[in-house]
Amino acid sequence: MSTLDGKIPGGPISEKWTNYKNKVDLVNPANKRNIDVIVVGTGLAGGSAAATLAEQGYNVKAFCYQDSPRRAHSIAAQGGINAAKNYQGDGDSVYRLFYDTVKGGDYRSREANVHRLAEVSTNIIDQCVAQGVPFARDYGGLLDNRSFGGVLVSRTFYAKGQTGQQLLLGAYSAMNRQIARGKIKMYNRHEMLDVVIVDGKARGIIARNLVTGEIERHSAHAVVLGTGGYGNVFYLSTNAMGSNVTAGWKAHKRGAHFANPCYTQIHPTCIPRSGDYQSKLTLMSESLRNDGRIWVPAKKEDAQAIRDGKLKPTEISEEDRDYYLERRYPAFGNLVPRDVASRAAKERCDEGHGVNATGEAVYLDFAAAIVRYGKEQATIKGEDNASESRIKELGKAIVKAKYGNLFDMYKQIVADDPYETPMMIYPAVHYTMGGIWVDYNLMTSIPGCYAIGEANFSDHGANRLGASALMQGLADGYFVLPYTIGSYLSSDIRTGQISTDTKEFDEAEKQVKERIDSLVNNNGTNPVDYYHRKLGNIMWNKCGMARNEEGLKEAIKEIAELREDFWKNVSVPGKANELNQELEKAGRVADFLELGELFAKDALERNESCGGHFREEYVEKSGEQKGEALRDDKNYAFVSAWEYTGVPSEAILHKEKLEFNDIELKQRSYK
Amino acid sequence: MNLNLKVWRQNSPDEKGQMVDYQLEGISEHMSFLEMMDVLNQKLINSGERPVAFDHDCREGICGSCSMFINGEAHGPVKGTTTCQLHMRSFKDGDTIFIEPFRANAFPVIKDLVIDRSAFDRIQHSGGYISVNTSGNTQDANATPIPKENADLAMDAATCIGCGACVATCKNSSAMLFVGAKISQYALLPQGQVEAKDRAQNMVAQMDAEGFGNCTNTGACEVECPKGISLSNIARMNREFLDGSITK
């Protein structure tokens, strides 16, 4: 074990980034023309980084597995993006955003990174507006904001329920401008299958052309991974079907430490599972918690009657409803952070108060909001004697304007009308705070290999606040990496083009080909999904919302056995040299089968509860906070960065000590 | 429910394709259409046959990956819905369902139901952006108020997911709804004004070069668009194009 150096600049926290930028080495424009950078992934982080690096003059090669960069899964983010603009004059500031994010992350993030994130947050909004991103505006033509969980201000900018889409299309448009100039060479339908290390530095990648199956070599002076999170290790998640850990995992196997894999965000408001055939889960934006009230039947017999289809939620009287978040957390109510809300839902369902046929769902109810808005509108319109039905009609129109597309989506999936009966929701895997370890420069432990956005670990600690993923992706890509990468590349101005005709590329390509061949020639009996579902079950049951020592030990063993069975008995139809979607899936699931084991080991060795990592053994035993997560700052205020050794459960732990000079470590209280 | 599927199978761009029949039993009405396709593929893999290739990713109606012409309609029978959000409750026991790729000269078939929509990307390269560098020194986001009505209309245009249903639906394989949506988004915003004339000229020229047909005002694209992009965007594009042609 060693102690890792995060390379945090000196000075007061509010001056670190400015001082860093003032002193960082730059590459002159003529030299940038001779430097190539590979960017893998074209979501908010990868897309914004590729565009900005190309604007600066570097030659960028960008890769995505989708048929167009515009389809990266950032596109599915609904609710919004945070920025410390304080346009609402409600007391927001860079410091407050910094504070909220560190506290929300349960004091397991790197202070200096989070402060930098809060500082550049305001630039992001300016940049996106300049690109033509159509954020919501009020009648005066100025930008509108809303509130998200875990904070007491309104700092979230949004574009209906499609904020991720609009921000991604902004980054995509910036990329398109550079593609047209020839500064970005775009490789669609390509998947990175290895990173190539030459003389200890990342100098290229091996990629598979997903249309022809051809294995290609691409060289560069630096490799940037903006490849997203690994939530699909759970099989069912809100991630896209293709979201995967492969690029990050390959880098890990080549020497990049993997940090805090057990920090996973289970999002409280997703549409519950309906059957075994289910392929993915759909999120209902956290913004709904601004107006929706979460409850379950207070009486178990009512819950049972609902599960049996004998009772409707609208037939349960107010006094027989348990608004458990408002009851347990009066200060934050329905807007507690995601980890707290998710665990509270699980607790109620485990106690037998859950609804839906499965017993795994709670209600998100808009009836009160509809009446509240309706009365407001009636007053505005001067309808003093408006009837109950008129008030509802007016209220529904407001709710429709705010959340219409989400309500429509719910109706399509569940075939139930959320304007009339409360929505059913249940937590689902959504985001991974853990990821590849990076220093302040966003460089991994492989020199020249960077990780940005959800793919890295740095900014959200053990729990991410709502509307902060979009902020971090764009901060890394537009405003951080383009500076920090210069300090590395400034020593490469005389290197010249990197050849792909070397033994390192030969060796990496050979390994990739052998692995593909062994998959397509396996002639096994079980389809890839069979293994993915089994892995997902182990992860959800033993590494999910609540974990304990016994379950985690079992998980490690079971995942190792499943992996062995996979390589013996998986069946991958078709050939290597053609479009073969089962082969793509097989490669990704094979990597998840390794990551899952490291995930469980990380969770096992972190003997505390923090953020999304909840160990049943470590809870407050008494007092006002009884039952809440119990952190252990004395022994666990560090980042766990794992070094690959061949078997995931035998990875070597390196620690980066987390120092909090500007924020006092406290128990998170939302009461 | 039990279903008879007729699915377009085509091994590669150069080979001839054909409709192939498959029977599926025990499909739940709660499944999404793509989950039904997953069941078909698992069945094919288990019997040693090749699964049907189709594009899909987010499965929540926003990435625009999924396509499929279902019973003669882009994204199937439900309005305002992508294939991934279509559920089997829209079908009945014993139904025969025809499943084909989106067809257009500019969208060649790669394999089975997977098509090449890179023409859409190339149109965007020709002008689908505002030329602003990332500097951190752009003006404050609230420096230029934008009338809510224009901002909302720009947002409506910008919700296009680039799936290509408009092209697949149009008898002329016209991409005007797609191109009109992008041109409109920028035409409605002050930031987009500087390059407005060139943008309309360049994007329309690229659209033509890709082999998309012209618009003859049938309006089928608007009807089949899963995001309800309005035909008025085509009118706005024509106005922008004409303005650029006359005054430049």
mmCIF file of C-alpha atoms in Angstrom, chain A residues 357-469:
data_model
loop_
_atom_site.group_PDB
_atom_site.id
_atom_site.type_symbol
_atom_site.label_atom_id
_atom_site.label_comp_id
_atom_site.label_asym_id
_atom_site.label_seq_id
_atom_site.Cartn_x
_atom_site.Cartn_y
_atom_site.Cartn_z
ATOM 1 C CA ALA A 357 -47.747 -6.068 -7.146
ATOM 2 C CA THR A 358 -44.118 -6.617 -6.162
ATOM 3 C CA GLY A 359 -44.348 -4.653 -2.895
ATOM 4 C CA GLU A 360 -41.374 -2.657 -4.141
ATOM 5 C CA ALA A 361 -42.805 0.784 -4.779
ATOM 6 C CA VAL A 362 -43.901 3.932 -2.974
ATOM 7 C CA TYR A 363 -46.198 6.754 -4.086
ATOM 8 C CA LEU A 364 -45.196 10.111 -5.492
ATOM 9 C CA ASP A 365 -48.359 12.143 -5.271
ATOM 10 C CA PHE A 366 -49.209 15.379 -7.068
ATOM 11 C CA ALA A 367 -52.747 15.820 -5.781
ATOM 12 C CA ALA A 368 -51.721 18.447 -3.210
ATOM 13 C CA ALA A 369 -49.619 20.351 -5.753
ATOM 14 C CA ILE A 370 -52.471 20.357 -8.252
ATOM 15 C CA VAL A 371 -54.827 21.904 -5.686
ATOM 16 C CA ARG A 372 -52.177 24.394 -4.507
ATOM 17 C CA TYR A 373 -51.402 25.581 -8.052
ATOM 18 C CA GLY A 374 -55.091 25.548 -8.937
ATOM 19 C CA LYS A 375 -55.974 27.875 -6.053
ATOM 20 C CA GLU A 376 -53.096 30.153 -7.003
ATOM 21 C CA GLN A 377 -54.325 30.346 -10.577
ATOM 22 C CA ALA A 378 -57.918 30.918 -9.500
ATOM 23 C CA THR A 379 -56.763 33.902 -7.451
ATOM 24 C CA ILE A 380 -54.700 35.264 -10.346
ATOM 25 C CA LYS A 381 -57.654 34.903 -12.685
ATOM 26 C CA GLY A 382 -60.035 36.463 -10.174
ATOM 27 C CA GLU A 383 -62.178 33.320 -9.922
ATOM 28 C CA ASP A 384 -62.862 33.626 -6.223
ATOM 29 C CA ASN A 385 -65.612 31.016 -6.153
ATOM 30 C CA ALA A 386 -63.942 28.441 -8.371
ATOM 31 C CA SER A 387 -65.336 24.941 -7.886
ATOM 32 C CA GLU A 388 -63.170 22.044 -6.793
ATOM 33 C CA SER A 389 -63.097 20.635 -10.318
ATOM 34 C CA ARG A 390 -62.193 24.040 -11.767
ATOM 35 C CA ILE A 391 -59.333 24.352 -9.281
ATOM 36 C CA LYS A 392 -58.088 20.909 -10.273
ATOM 37 C CA GLU A 393 -58.332 21.818 -13.931
ATOM 38 C CA LEU A 394 -56.282 24.977 -13.413
ATOM 39 C CA GLY A 395 -53.749 23.136 -11.258
ATOM 40 C CA LYS A 396 -53.317 20.313 -13.751
ATOM 41 C CA ALA A 397 -52.450 22.812 -16.461
ATOM 42 C CA ILE A 398 -49.579 24.155 -14.355
ATOM 43 C CA VAL A 399 -48.305 20.692 -13.477
ATOM 44 C CA LYS A 400 -48.535 19.755 -17.137
ATOM 45 C CA ALA A 401 -46.481 22.768 -18.168
ATOM 46 C CA LYS A 402 -43.792 21.864 -15.636
ATOM 47 C CA TYR A 403 -43.596 18.115 -15.940
ATOM 48 C CA GLY A 404 -45.780 17.212 -18.923
ATOM 49 C CA ASN A 405 -43.192 15.164 -20.770
ATOM 50 C CA LEU A 406 -42.356 13.145 -17.640
ATOM 51 C CA PHE A 407 -46.013 12.445 -16.956
ATOM 52 C CA ASP A 408 -46.475 11.340 -20.569
ATOM 53 C CA MET A 409 -43.475 9.029 -20.293
ATOM 54 C CA TYR A 410 -44.855 7.506 -17.108
ATOM 55 C CA LYS A 411 -48.226 6.983 -18.717
ATOM 56 C CA GLN A 412 -46.664 5.250 -21.729
ATOM 57 C CA ILE A 413 -44.682 2.838 -19.592
ATOM 58 C CA VAL A 414 -47.113 2.098 -16.771
ATOM 59 C CA ALA A 415 -50.428 2.739 -18.572
ATOM 60 C CA ASP A 416 -51.720 4.750 -15.616
ATOM 61 C CA ASP A 417 -52.576 8.461 -15.423
ATOM 62 C CA PRO A 418 -50.400 10.268 -12.830
ATOM 63 C CA TYR A 419 -52.673 13.345 -12.943
ATOM 64 C CA GLU A 420 -55.410 11.174 -11.377
ATOM 65 C CA THR A 421 -53.615 8.528 -9.311
ATOM 66 C CA PRO A 422 -50.231 8.913 -7.639
ATOM 67 C CA MET A 423 -47.135 7.715 -9.499
ATOM 68 C CA MET A 424 -45.416 4.592 -8.247
ATOM 69 C CA ILE A 425 -41.685 4.898 -7.858
ATOM 70 C CA TYR A 426 -38.820 2.826 -6.515
ATOM 71 C CA PRO A 427 -35.055 3.337 -6.300
ATOM 72 C CA ALA A 428 -32.837 2.147 -9.145
ATOM 73 C CA VAL A 429 -29.141 2.244 -9.978
ATOM 74 C CA HIS A 430 -28.440 5.497 -11.720
ATOM 75 C CA TYR A 431 -24.923 6.895 -11.381
ATOM 76 C CA THR A 432 -21.532 5.787 -10.169
ATOM 77 C CA MET A 433 -19.518 8.223 -8.083
ATOM 78 C CA GLY A 434 -16.571 5.844 -8.096
ATOM 79 C CA GLY A 435 -14.388 5.575 -11.165
ATOM 80 C CA ILE A 436 -10.856 5.829 -12.389
ATOM 81 C CA TRP A 437 -8.592 7.596 -9.911
ATOM 82 C CA VAL A 438 -7.297 10.933 -11.180
ATOM 83 C CA ASP A 439 -5.145 13.645 -9.684
ATOM 84 C CA TYR A 440 -5.988 17.361 -9.709
ATOM 85 C CA ASN A 441 -4.944 17.412 -13.388
ATOM 86 C CA LEU A 442 -7.541 14.703 -14.119
ATOM 87 C CA MET A 443 -4.673 12.402 -15.079
ATOM 88 C CA THR A 444 -4.969 8.746 -14.102
ATOM 89 C CA SER A 445 -2.084 6.800 -12.642
ATOM 90 C CA ILE A 446 -0.992 6.095 -16.239
ATOM 91 C CA PRO A 447 0.952 9.151 -17.472
ATOM 92 C CA GLY A 448 -0.856 10.688 -20.439
ATOM 93 C CA CYS A 449 -4.133 8.907 -19.760
ATOM 94 C CA TYR A 450 -6.914 11.165 -18.461
ATOM 95 C CA ALA A 451 -10.400 10.408 -17.168
ATOM 96 C CA ILE A 452 -13.198 12.978 -17.153
ATOM 97 C CA GLY A 453 -16.879 13.159 -16.252
ATOM 98 C CA GLU A 454 -18.588 10.188 -14.652
ATOM 99 C CA ALA A 455 -15.648 7.967 -15.659
ATOM 100 C CA ASN A 456 -13.467 9.501 -12.937
ATOM 101 C CA PHE A 457 -14.079 9.497 -9.211
ATOM 102 C CA SER A 458 -13.232 12.901 -7.964
ATOM 103 C CA ASP A 459 -16.012 15.378 -7.367
ATOM 104 C CA HIS A 460 -19.063 13.727 -5.847
ATOM 105 C CA GLY A 461 -17.572 11.769 -2.979
ATOM 106 C CA ALA A 462 -19.891 9.022 -1.800
ATOM 107 C CA ASN A 463 -23.099 10.599 -3.093
ATOM 108 C CA ARG A 464 -23.852 12.977 -5.954
ATOM 109 C CA LEU A 465 -26.359 15.777 -5.662
ATOM 110 C CA GLY A 466 -28.989 16.166 -8.346
ATOM 111 C CA ALA A 467 -28.053 18.256 -11.419
ATOM 112 C CA SER A 468 -24.354 17.988 -10.607
ATOM 113 C CA ALA A 469 -23.416 15.291 -13.122
#
